[in-house]
């Protein structure tokens, strides 16, 4: 068995990342992409979440430098999804500052959210996000955790008609909200759902993904490591020998490949500010994608740990 945890992988890789040249675009282009169901536009299957990781001030030099290095590595693959929200403290503003410096051609696929009550409050928050992110057009605008969904959906639809927003969607992060999400949301009126799914939180496979496929709605997966609980379970435990056959050299890649085994998943967005962790995550989009039988085998191996 291959006994390489995320920490071990990072320790082995960390110093080499400083010395190695940037990933060639040809290699980045080989990474797995998934089509947005509404129009077929391809997106890289692994993106970046900013919750907690990008919650820092402009004056925090160390955090800004680390965030910049992480974004530079991510942006070596075109149209990478970067997800944020005004709910994430200073993350939206921090992301906007870094994107202005490192993505001046606006090649990334930026997603944010509205997270407030009332039409006027929603419009004010949305305009603030445009300003923070420094963009005239935001790729994906979502209603965060269904907060005042019925009020915000017409606003987002209007912004989409005006060309200021390319896609619209809804988000949630817990299985307890699945019934409300499906009952409340007009799936034919949105382009994306963002929902939790992981080796520890698998309910969306039965509760959400079939509806997403029927209605041609893209799925962005949040909490792919269940807020670190996957790593707490696997810490010090070996990967199975057969993990090498699906291109896994770390538990992060194992966990992400399990998610990508779901055809309904468009993109997973593990959150990190650490460029070494990001490099590890991105490798999950290389090599074979597990089939359904292999995904069941992965889940069973994880459950037995």
Short mmCIF file of N, CA, C and O in Angstrom, two decimals, residues 2-17 231 234-237 239 249-253 276-277 280:
data_model
loop_
_atom_site.label_atom_id
_atom_site.label_comp_id
_atom_site.label_asym_id
_atom_site.label_seq_id
_atom_site.Cartn_x
_atom_site.Cartn_y
_atom_site.Cartn_z
N UNK A 2 0.37 2.29 -0.64
CA UNK A 2 1.08 3.55 -0.70
C UNK A 2 0.72 4.36 0.53
O UNK A 2 -0.43 4.76 0.71
N UNK A 3 1.68 4.61 1.42
CA UNK A 3 1.40 5.31 2.66
C UNK A 3 1.84 6.76 2.52
O UNK A 3 2.92 7.15 2.96
N UNK A 4 1.00 7.56 1.87
CA UNK A 4 1.35 8.96 1.62
C UNK A 4 0.14 9.83 1.92
O UNK A 4 -0.80 9.88 1.15
N UNK A 5 0.14 10.47 3.07
CA UNK A 5 -0.93 11.38 3.44
C UNK A 5 -0.74 12.71 2.74
O UNK A 5 0.29 12.97 2.11
N UNK A 6 -1.75 13.60 2.89
CA UNK A 6 -1.59 14.93 2.30
C UNK A 6 -0.38 15.63 2.87
O UNK A 6 0.40 16.24 2.16
N UNK A 7 -0.20 15.55 4.19
CA UNK A 7 0.95 16.24 4.80
C UNK A 7 2.26 15.67 4.28
O UNK A 7 3.20 16.41 4.01
N UNK A 8 2.32 14.35 4.16
CA UNK A 8 3.53 13.74 3.64
C UNK A 8 3.80 14.13 2.20
O UNK A 8 4.94 14.40 1.81
N UNK A 9 2.75 14.14 1.40
CA UNK A 9 2.89 14.55 0.00
C UNK A 9 3.39 15.97 -0.10
O UNK A 9 4.31 16.28 -0.87
N UNK A 10 2.79 16.86 0.69
CA UNK A 10 3.18 18.26 0.66
C UNK A 10 4.61 18.44 1.14
O UNK A 10 5.38 19.23 0.59
N UNK A 11 5.02 17.71 2.19
CA UNK A 11 6.38 17.82 2.68
C UNK A 11 7.38 17.40 1.62
O UNK A 11 8.44 18.01 1.45
N UNK A 12 7.04 16.34 0.87
CA UNK A 12 7.93 15.87 -0.18
C UNK A 12 7.99 16.83 -1.36
O UNK A 12 9.02 16.98 -2.01
N UNK A 13 6.87 17.48 -1.62
CA UNK A 13 6.76 18.32 -2.81
C UNK A 13 7.13 19.77 -2.55
O UNK A 13 7.58 20.47 -3.45
N UNK A 14 6.95 20.22 -1.32
CA UNK A 14 6.98 21.65 -1.03
C UNK A 14 8.19 22.39 -1.54
O UNK A 14 8.09 23.39 -2.24
N UNK A 15 9.40 21.93 -1.20
CA UNK A 15 10.59 22.68 -1.61
C UNK A 15 10.78 22.65 -3.11
O UNK A 15 11.27 23.60 -3.71
N UNK A 16 10.35 21.57 -3.77
CA UNK A 16 10.52 21.48 -5.22
C UNK A 16 9.64 22.46 -5.95
O UNK A 16 9.96 22.91 -7.05
N UNK A 17 8.49 22.84 -5.34
CA UNK A 17 7.61 23.79 -6.00
C UNK A 17 8.26 25.15 -6.15
O UNK A 17 7.98 25.89 -7.08
N UNK A 231 -9.44 14.39 5.94
CA UNK A 231 -8.03 14.23 6.29
C UNK A 231 -7.84 13.76 7.73
O UNK A 231 -6.89 13.05 8.03
N UNK A 234 -8.19 10.07 7.45
CA UNK A 234 -7.15 9.36 6.69
C UNK A 234 -5.74 9.61 7.20
O UNK A 234 -4.80 8.98 6.72
N UNK A 235 -5.57 10.51 8.16
CA UNK A 235 -4.24 10.88 8.63
C UNK A 235 -3.44 9.65 9.08
O UNK A 235 -3.87 8.89 9.95
N UNK A 236 -2.30 9.46 8.45
CA UNK A 236 -1.44 8.33 8.79
C UNK A 236 -1.87 7.01 8.19
O UNK A 236 -1.19 5.99 8.40
N UNK A 237 -2.98 7.00 7.47
CA UNK A 237 -3.48 5.76 6.88
C UNK A 237 -2.98 5.64 5.43
O UNK A 237 -2.82 6.64 4.73
N UNK A 239 -2.93 4.87 1.42
CA UNK A 239 -3.76 4.71 0.23
C UNK A 239 -3.71 3.26 -0.20
O UNK A 239 -2.70 2.58 0.01
N UNK A 249 -1.87 9.99 -5.79
CA UNK A 249 -0.67 9.92 -4.96
C UNK A 249 -0.89 10.58 -3.61
O UNK A 249 0.04 10.69 -2.82
N UNK A 250 -2.10 11.04 -3.33
CA UNK A 250 -2.41 11.66 -2.04
C UNK A 250 -3.88 11.45 -1.74
O UNK A 250 -4.70 11.17 -2.62
N UNK A 251 -4.23 11.63 -0.46
CA UNK A 251 -5.63 11.50 -0.08
C UNK A 251 -6.49 12.61 -0.67
O UNK A 251 -7.68 12.40 -0.94
N UNK A 252 -5.92 13.79 -0.86
CA UNK A 252 -6.69 14.87 -1.48
C UNK A 252 -7.12 14.47 -2.89
O UNK A 252 -8.27 14.66 -3.29
N UNK A 253 -6.19 13.89 -3.65
CA UNK A 253 -6.53 13.46 -5.00
C UNK A 253 -7.54 12.32 -4.97
O UNK A 253 -8.47 12.28 -5.80
N UNK A 276 0.97 24.83 -2.52
CA UNK A 276 1.32 23.42 -2.57
C UNK A 276 0.08 22.54 -2.48
O UNK A 276 -0.06 21.55 -3.19
N UNK A 277 -0.84 22.92 -1.60
CA UNK A 277 -2.11 22.20 -1.53
C UNK A 277 -2.86 22.32 -2.85
O UNK A 277 -3.48 21.36 -3.32
N UNK A 280 -1.47 19.98 -5.39
CA UNK A 280 -1.94 18.63 -5.06
C UNK A 280 -3.37 18.43 -5.56
O UNK A 280 -3.70 17.44 -6.22
#
